[in-house]
Amino acid sequence: MNLLAGDLGGTKTILAIYSNENYPKKIFERYYISSEWKSFYSLFEDFIKHLPDHISLPQYGSIGVAGPIQNQEVKITNLGWDIESKKLSLLSKINNIELINDFSVLIYGIPFFNRNQYEVIQGTLNSDYKNDQKLIAIIGAGTGLGMSRGLITPKSISIFPSEGGHREFSPRTENEWELVKWLKKNLNIQRVSIERIVSGTGLGMIARWKLDDPLNKNHPLQETLKKMDSDKSAFTDLPALVWEKANNGDKLMSEALKLWLNAYGSAAGDLALQELCSSGLWISGGTAAKNLDGINSSNFLNAFSNKGRFQSYLKEIPLIVLKDPEATLFSSACRARLSAESNGRLS
């Protein structure tokens, strides 16, 4: 029996078929640009239509979705997609398709990740999931800021979705307070959430705040910003440019990156305290995977543990960075496998 796995995001959607094994293996995949499709249903039908003849139709599937899910229904706002798992089953004749939040689904992959899929940057990870009960949490800065929690026991995996990235951002320094004031004015908003700053988009906004200072009017990135102002889609390239400039010694972008890493580390420490996830805090998202040195820096790690009387506790919590760019897809396959097991279809 094969398994359907999916990673549905605002930019890209990946659908795949995995073999049903202890460690699921991908045997077929198709990559889609999400915005090129009117609906997820038409995209999904295209995937089913192009399944090779030698690959049998799965009966269990899980699709990680960037959005809140209620009653197995979700609306992808920036794409105008409404998705219902029942309708997907009818279209495909796959009897059991589950929609699950893309950050929550990662928790189902944790007991199955191979060592090359992650990097431990603090503490010691106890990967014995067959005998111990483990409380873990996950955070990840991408376009936004995702968070989730999970309880892994020898017999079950329970997930607790979160929208913690939308909590109020609390400035800790004069610099952060000035940034918050600028964001409120520049974006015409009344409150600033954590993900306004701790995200790829947030790093871009920090850079814009720095460049908005008249003292920096001759900075090389000013011309780039002008081009981005005429092409809003190009703004997504700014975070990568900030990292590049900072790594090449640009003082202003180094300051922007340091502020961002400090804010990210602090948000991660707050989550670890809130959940008391002594079995590990996992850090996901493309930003962490592509810039491991930044996450594994004193800027991030010191801000993570700088929580007063709980500093020593936080320094003991394992911190693990997910490096696999297909971690969501793999975890969706793991979830589909567990669904099949719980229905008695596997020995």
Coordinates of C-alpha atoms in Angstrom, one line a residue:
M1 CA 0.0 0.0 0.0
N2 CA 1.4 3.4 -1.0
L3 CA 0.9 6.7 0.8
L4 CA -0.1 10.2 -0.5
A5 CA 1.9 13.1 1.0
G6 CA 1.6 16.8 0.3
D7 CA 3.2 20.1 1.2
L8 CA 0.8 22.9 0.2
G9 CA 2.1 26.5 0.5
G10 CA 1.3 29.9 -0.9
T11 CA 4.3 29.8 -3.3
K12 CA 4.7 26.1 -4.1
T13 CA 2.8 22.9 -3.7
I14 CA 4.5 19.4 -3.8
L15 CA 2.5 16.2 -4.0
A16 CA 4.2 12.8 -3.8
I17 CA 3.7 9.1 -3.4
Y18 CA 5.7 7.3 -0.7
S19 CA 6.1 3.6 -0.1
N20 CA 4.6 2.3 3.1
E21 CA 7.6 1.3 5.2
N22 CA 9.0 2.1 8.6
Y23 CA 10.9 4.9 6.9
P24 CA 8.7 6.0 4.0
K25 CA 10.5 6.4 0.7
K26 CA 9.4 8.7 -2.0
I27 CA 8.7 7.0 -5.3
F28 CA 6.9 9.7 -7.3
E29 CA 6.6 13.5 -7.0
R30 CA 5.3 16.5 -8.9
Y31 CA 6.1 20.2 -8.1
Y32 CA 3.6 23.0 -8.8
I33 CA 3.7 26.8 -8.7
S34 CA 0.6 27.3 -6.6
S35 CA -0.5 30.7 -8.2
E36 CA -0.7 29.1 -11.6
W37 CA -3.7 27.0 -10.6
K38 CA -7.3 28.3 -10.1
S39 CA -8.0 25.8 -7.4
F40 CA -6.3 23.1 -5.4
Y41 CA -8.8 20.6 -6.9
S42 CA -7.6 21.2 -10.4
L43 CA -4.0 20.8 -9.3
F44 CA -4.8 17.7 -7.4
E45 CA -6.7 16.1 -10.4
D46 CA -3.6 16.8 -12.5
F47 CA -1.4 15.0 -10.0
I48 CA -3.7 11.9 -10.0
K49 CA -3.9 11.9 -13.8
H50 CA -0.2 11.8 -14.1
L51 CA 0.4 8.9 -11.8
P52 CA 2.5 6.3 -13.6
D53 CA 0.7 3.0 -14.3
H54 CA 3.0 1.0 -12.1
I55 CA 2.2 3.1 -9.0
S56 CA -1.0 2.0 -7.3
L57 CA -3.5 4.5 -6.0
P58 CA -3.0 5.1 -2.2
Q59 CA -5.8 4.7 0.3
Y60 CA -4.3 7.0 2.9
G61 CA -2.9 10.4 2.5
S62 CA -1.9 13.5 4.5
I63 CA -1.4 17.0 3.2
G64 CA 0.4 19.7 5.2
V65 CA -1.3 23.0 4.7
A66 CA -0.1 26.5 5.5
G67 CA -3.2 27.7 7.3
P68 CA -5.6 26.9 10.2
I69 CA -7.8 23.9 9.6
Q70 CA -11.3 23.4 11.0
N71 CA -13.5 20.3 10.4
Q72 CA -11.1 19.2 7.7
E73 CA -11.7 22.4 5.7
V74 CA -9.2 25.2 5.1
K75 CA -9.1 28.5 3.2
I76 CA -5.8 29.6 1.7
T77 CA -6.4 33.3 1.7
N78 CA -3.6 34.5 -0.6
L79 CA -4.6 32.0 -3.3
G80 CA -8.4 32.1 -2.9
W81 CA -8.5 28.3 -2.5
D82 CA -11.1 26.6 -0.4
I83 CA -10.3 23.0 0.3
E84 CA -12.3 20.1 1.8
S85 CA -10.7 16.7 2.4
K86 CA -14.0 15.0 1.6
K87 CA -14.1 16.5 -1.9
L88 CA -10.4 15.5 -2.4
S89 CA -11.4 11.9 -1.6
L90 CA -14.3 12.0 -4.0
L91 CA -12.1 13.4 -6.8
S92 CA -9.3 10.9 -6.4
K93 CA -11.0 7.8 -4.9
I94 CA -8.4 7.9 -2.1
N95 CA -10.6 7.0 0.9
N96 CA -8.7 8.7 3.7
I97 CA -7.1 12.1 3.0
E98 CA -6.3 14.3 6.0
L99 CA -5.6 18.0 5.9
I100 CA -3.2 19.1 8.7
N101 CA -1.3 22.3 9.6
D102 CA 2.1 22.3 8.0
F103 CA 3.9 22.9 11.2
S104 CA 1.9 20.5 13.3
V105 CA 2.5 17.7 10.7
L106 CA 6.3 18.0 11.3
I107 CA 5.8 16.5 14.7
Y108 CA 4.7 13.2 13.1
G109 CA 8.1 13.0 11.3
I110 CA 10.3 13.6 14.4
P111 CA 10.5 9.9 15.5
F112 CA 11.4 8.9 12.0
F113 CA 13.9 11.6 10.9
N114 CA 17.4 10.3 9.9
R115 CA 20.4 12.0 11.4
N116 CA 21.2 13.7 8.1
Q117 CA 17.8 15.5 8.2
Y118 CA 18.7 17.6 11.2
E119 CA 21.5 19.2 13.2
V120 CA 21.6 19.4 17.0
I121 CA 23.0 22.8 18.0
Q122 CA 22.5 22.6 21.8
G123 CA 22.2 19.8 24.3
T124 CA 21.8 16.1 23.7
L125 CA 18.9 14.7 21.8
N126 CA 17.4 11.5 23.2
S127 CA 16.0 9.8 20.1
D128 CA 14.6 6.8 22.0
Y129 CA 10.9 7.2 21.1
K130 CA 9.9 3.6 21.8
N131 CA 10.3 3.7 25.5
D132 CA 10.0 7.3 26.7
Q133 CA 7.3 10.0 26.7
K134 CA 8.5 13.2 25.1
L135 CA 7.1 16.7 25.1
I136 CA 8.4 18.8 22.2
A137 CA 7.8 22.1 20.5
I138 CA 8.6 23.4 17.0
I139 CA 9.1 26.9 15.7
G140 CA 10.0 28.1 12.2
A141 CA 10.5 31.5 10.5
G142 CA 9.6 31.5 6.9
T143 CA 7.2 33.9 5.2
G144 CA 5.5 34.0 8.6
L145 CA 6.3 32.4 12.0
G146 CA 4.9 29.0 12.7
M147 CA 4.7 27.2 16.0
S148 CA 3.3 23.9 17.3
R149 CA 3.5 21.5 20.2
G150 CA 3.4 17.7 20.5
L151 CA 3.5 14.8 22.9
I152 CA 5.2 11.7 21.6
T153 CA 4.7 8.4 23.6
P154 CA 5.6 4.8 22.7
K155 CA 2.1 4.3 21.5
S156 CA 0.8 7.6 20.1
I157 CA 1.7 11.0 18.8
S158 CA -0.6 13.9 19.8
I159 CA -0.3 17.4 18.3
F160 CA -1.4 20.8 19.6
P161 CA -1.5 23.4 16.8
S162 CA -0.7 27.0 17.7
E163 CA -0.9 30.5 16.2
G164 CA 1.7 31.8 18.7
G165 CA 3.4 33.7 15.9
H166 CA 0.6 36.2 16.1
R167 CA 1.2 37.0 19.7
E168 CA 2.2 40.6 20.5
F169 CA 5.8 41.4 20.0
S170 CA 7.4 42.7 23.2
P171 CA 10.4 45.0 22.6
R172 CA 13.4 44.3 24.8
T173 CA 15.8 47.1 23.8
E174 CA 15.6 50.7 22.6
N175 CA 16.4 49.5 19.1
E176 CA 13.5 47.1 19.1
W177 CA 11.2 49.8 20.4
E178 CA 12.2 52.2 17.6
L179 CA 11.6 49.4 15.1
V180 CA 8.1 48.7 16.5
K181 CA 7.2 52.4 16.2
W182 CA 8.5 52.5 12.6
L183 CA 6.5 49.4 11.7
K184 CA 3.3 50.8 13.1
K185 CA 3.7 54.0 11.2
N186 CA 5.0 52.5 8.0
L187 CA 2.4 49.7 7.8
N188 CA -0.4 51.8 9.3
I189 CA -1.1 49.2 12.0
Q190 CA -2.1 49.4 15.7
R191 CA -0.2 46.3 17.0
V192 CA 2.9 44.4 15.9
S193 CA 2.9 40.6 16.1
I194 CA 6.0 38.5 16.6
E195 CA 6.0 37.4 13.0
R196 CA 6.1 41.0 11.8
I197 CA 9.7 40.8 12.9
V198 CA 10.6 37.1 13.4
S199 CA 10.1 35.9 9.8
G200 CA 11.8 36.2 6.4
T201 CA 9.4 39.1 5.7
G202 CA 10.4 40.6 9.1
L203 CA 14.1 40.5 8.3
G204 CA 13.3 42.4 5.1
M205 CA 11.3 45.0 7.1
I206 CA 14.2 45.4 9.6
A207 CA 16.5 46.1 6.6
R208 CA 14.0 48.7 5.2
W209 CA 13.9 50.4 8.6
K210 CA 17.7 50.7 8.7
L211 CA 17.7 52.0 5.1
D212 CA 15.0 54.5 5.9
D213 CA 17.5 56.5 8.0
P214 CA 18.7 59.5 6.0
L215 CA 22.2 58.7 7.2
N216 CA 22.1 55.5 5.1
K217 CA 20.8 57.1 1.9
N218 CA 23.9 56.1 -0.1
H219 CA 23.8 52.4 0.9
P220 CA 24.1 50.0 -2.1
L221 CA 20.8 48.4 -1.3
Q222 CA 18.9 51.7 -1.8
E223 CA 18.8 51.1 -5.6
T224 CA 17.6 47.6 -5.0
L225 CA 14.8 48.9 -2.8
K226 CA 13.7 51.3 -5.5
K227 CA 13.3 48.4 -8.0
M228 CA 11.4 46.4 -5.4
D229 CA 9.0 49.3 -4.8
S230 CA 8.0 49.1 -8.5
D231 CA 7.8 45.3 -8.4
K232 CA 6.4 44.2 -5.0
S233 CA 7.0 40.5 -5.8
A234 CA 10.7 41.1 -5.7
F235 CA 10.5 42.1 -2.0
T236 CA 10.7 38.3 -1.2
D237 CA 14.3 38.4 -2.4
L238 CA 15.3 41.0 0.2
P239 CA 16.0 38.7 3.2
A240 CA 18.5 36.6 1.2
L241 CA 20.2 39.9 0.1
V242 CA 20.4 40.9 3.8
W243 CA 22.1 37.6 4.7
E244 CA 24.5 37.9 1.7
K245 CA 25.5 41.5 2.5
A246 CA 26.0 40.7 6.2
N247 CA 28.1 37.7 5.5
N248 CA 30.3 39.8 3.2
G249 CA 30.9 42.3 6.0
D250 CA 28.3 45.0 5.3
K251 CA 28.0 46.8 8.7
L252 CA 24.4 48.0 8.3
M253 CA 23.0 44.6 7.2
S254 CA 25.1 42.9 9.9
E255 CA 23.2 45.1 12.5
A256 CA 19.9 44.2 10.9
L257 CA 20.7 40.5 10.9
K258 CA 21.9 40.7 14.6
L259 CA 18.7 42.3 15.7
W260 CA 16.6 39.7 13.8
L261 CA 18.6 36.7 15.3
N262 CA 18.2 38.2 18.8
A263 CA 14.5 38.6 18.3
Y264 CA 14.2 35.1 16.9
G265 CA 16.2 33.5 19.7
S266 CA 14.1 35.3 22.3
A267 CA 10.8 34.2 20.7
A268 CA 12.2 30.6 20.7
G269 CA 13.1 30.9 24.3
D270 CA 9.7 32.2 25.2
L271 CA 8.1 29.2 23.4
A272 CA 10.4 26.7 25.2
L273 CA 9.4 28.2 28.6
Q274 CA 5.7 28.2 27.8
E275 CA 5.8 24.6 26.8
L276 CA 8.5 23.3 29.1
C277 CA 9.6 21.2 26.1
S278 CA 12.5 19.5 27.9
S279 CA 12.7 16.8 25.2
G280 CA 13.6 19.4 22.6
L281 CA 12.7 22.5 20.6
W282 CA 12.9 21.9 16.9
I283 CA 13.7 24.9 14.6
S284 CA 12.2 24.5 11.1
G285 CA 11.8 26.7 8.0
G286 CA 14.0 27.5 5.0
T287 CA 15.7 30.4 6.8
A288 CA 17.2 28.1 9.5
A289 CA 18.2 25.4 7.1
K290 CA 19.9 27.7 4.6
N291 CA 21.6 29.8 7.3
L292 CA 22.6 27.3 10.0
D293 CA 25.6 29.4 11.1
G294 CA 23.3 32.3 12.1
I295 CA 21.0 30.1 14.1
N296 CA 24.0 28.4 15.7
S297 CA 25.4 31.8 16.7
S298 CA 25.8 33.5 20.1
N299 CA 23.2 36.1 18.9
F300 CA 20.5 33.5 18.7
L301 CA 21.6 31.2 21.5
N302 CA 22.2 33.9 24.1
A303 CA 18.8 35.5 23.4
F304 CA 17.2 32.0 23.7
S305 CA 18.5 31.4 27.2
N306 CA 18.4 35.0 28.5
K307 CA 15.3 34.4 30.6
G308 CA 16.4 35.3 34.1
R309 CA 16.0 32.5 36.7
F310 CA 15.3 30.0 33.9
Q311 CA 18.6 30.6 32.1
S312 CA 20.2 27.3 33.2
Y313 CA 17.1 25.3 32.4
L314 CA 17.0 26.7 28.8
K315 CA 20.7 26.0 28.3
E316 CA 19.9 22.3 28.9
I317 CA 17.0 22.0 26.4
P318 CA 18.0 20.3 23.1
L319 CA 17.8 22.6 20.2
I320 CA 17.5 20.9 16.8
V321 CA 17.5 22.5 13.4
L322 CA 15.6 20.7 10.6
K323 CA 17.8 20.8 7.5
D324 CA 15.7 18.7 5.1
P325 CA 13.9 21.1 2.7
E326 CA 11.3 18.3 2.2
A327 CA 10.7 17.7 6.0
T328 CA 7.0 18.7 5.7
L329 CA 6.4 16.3 2.8
F330 CA 8.2 13.4 4.6
S331 CA 6.3 14.1 7.8
S332 CA 3.0 14.1 5.9
A333 CA 4.0 10.6 4.6
C334 CA 4.7 9.5 8.2
R335 CA 1.3 10.8 9.3
A336 CA -0.4 8.9 6.5
R337 CA 1.4 5.7 7.5
L338 CA 0.3 6.1 11.2
S339 CA -3.3 6.7 10.0
A340 CA -3.1 3.5 8.0
E341 CA -1.7 1.6 11.1
S342 CA -4.5 2.9 13.4
N343 CA -7.1 1.5 11.0
G344 CA -5.6 -1.9 11.1
R345 CA -4.4 -2.0 7.5
L346 CA -0.8 -2.7 8.4
S347 CA 0.8 -5.6 10.2

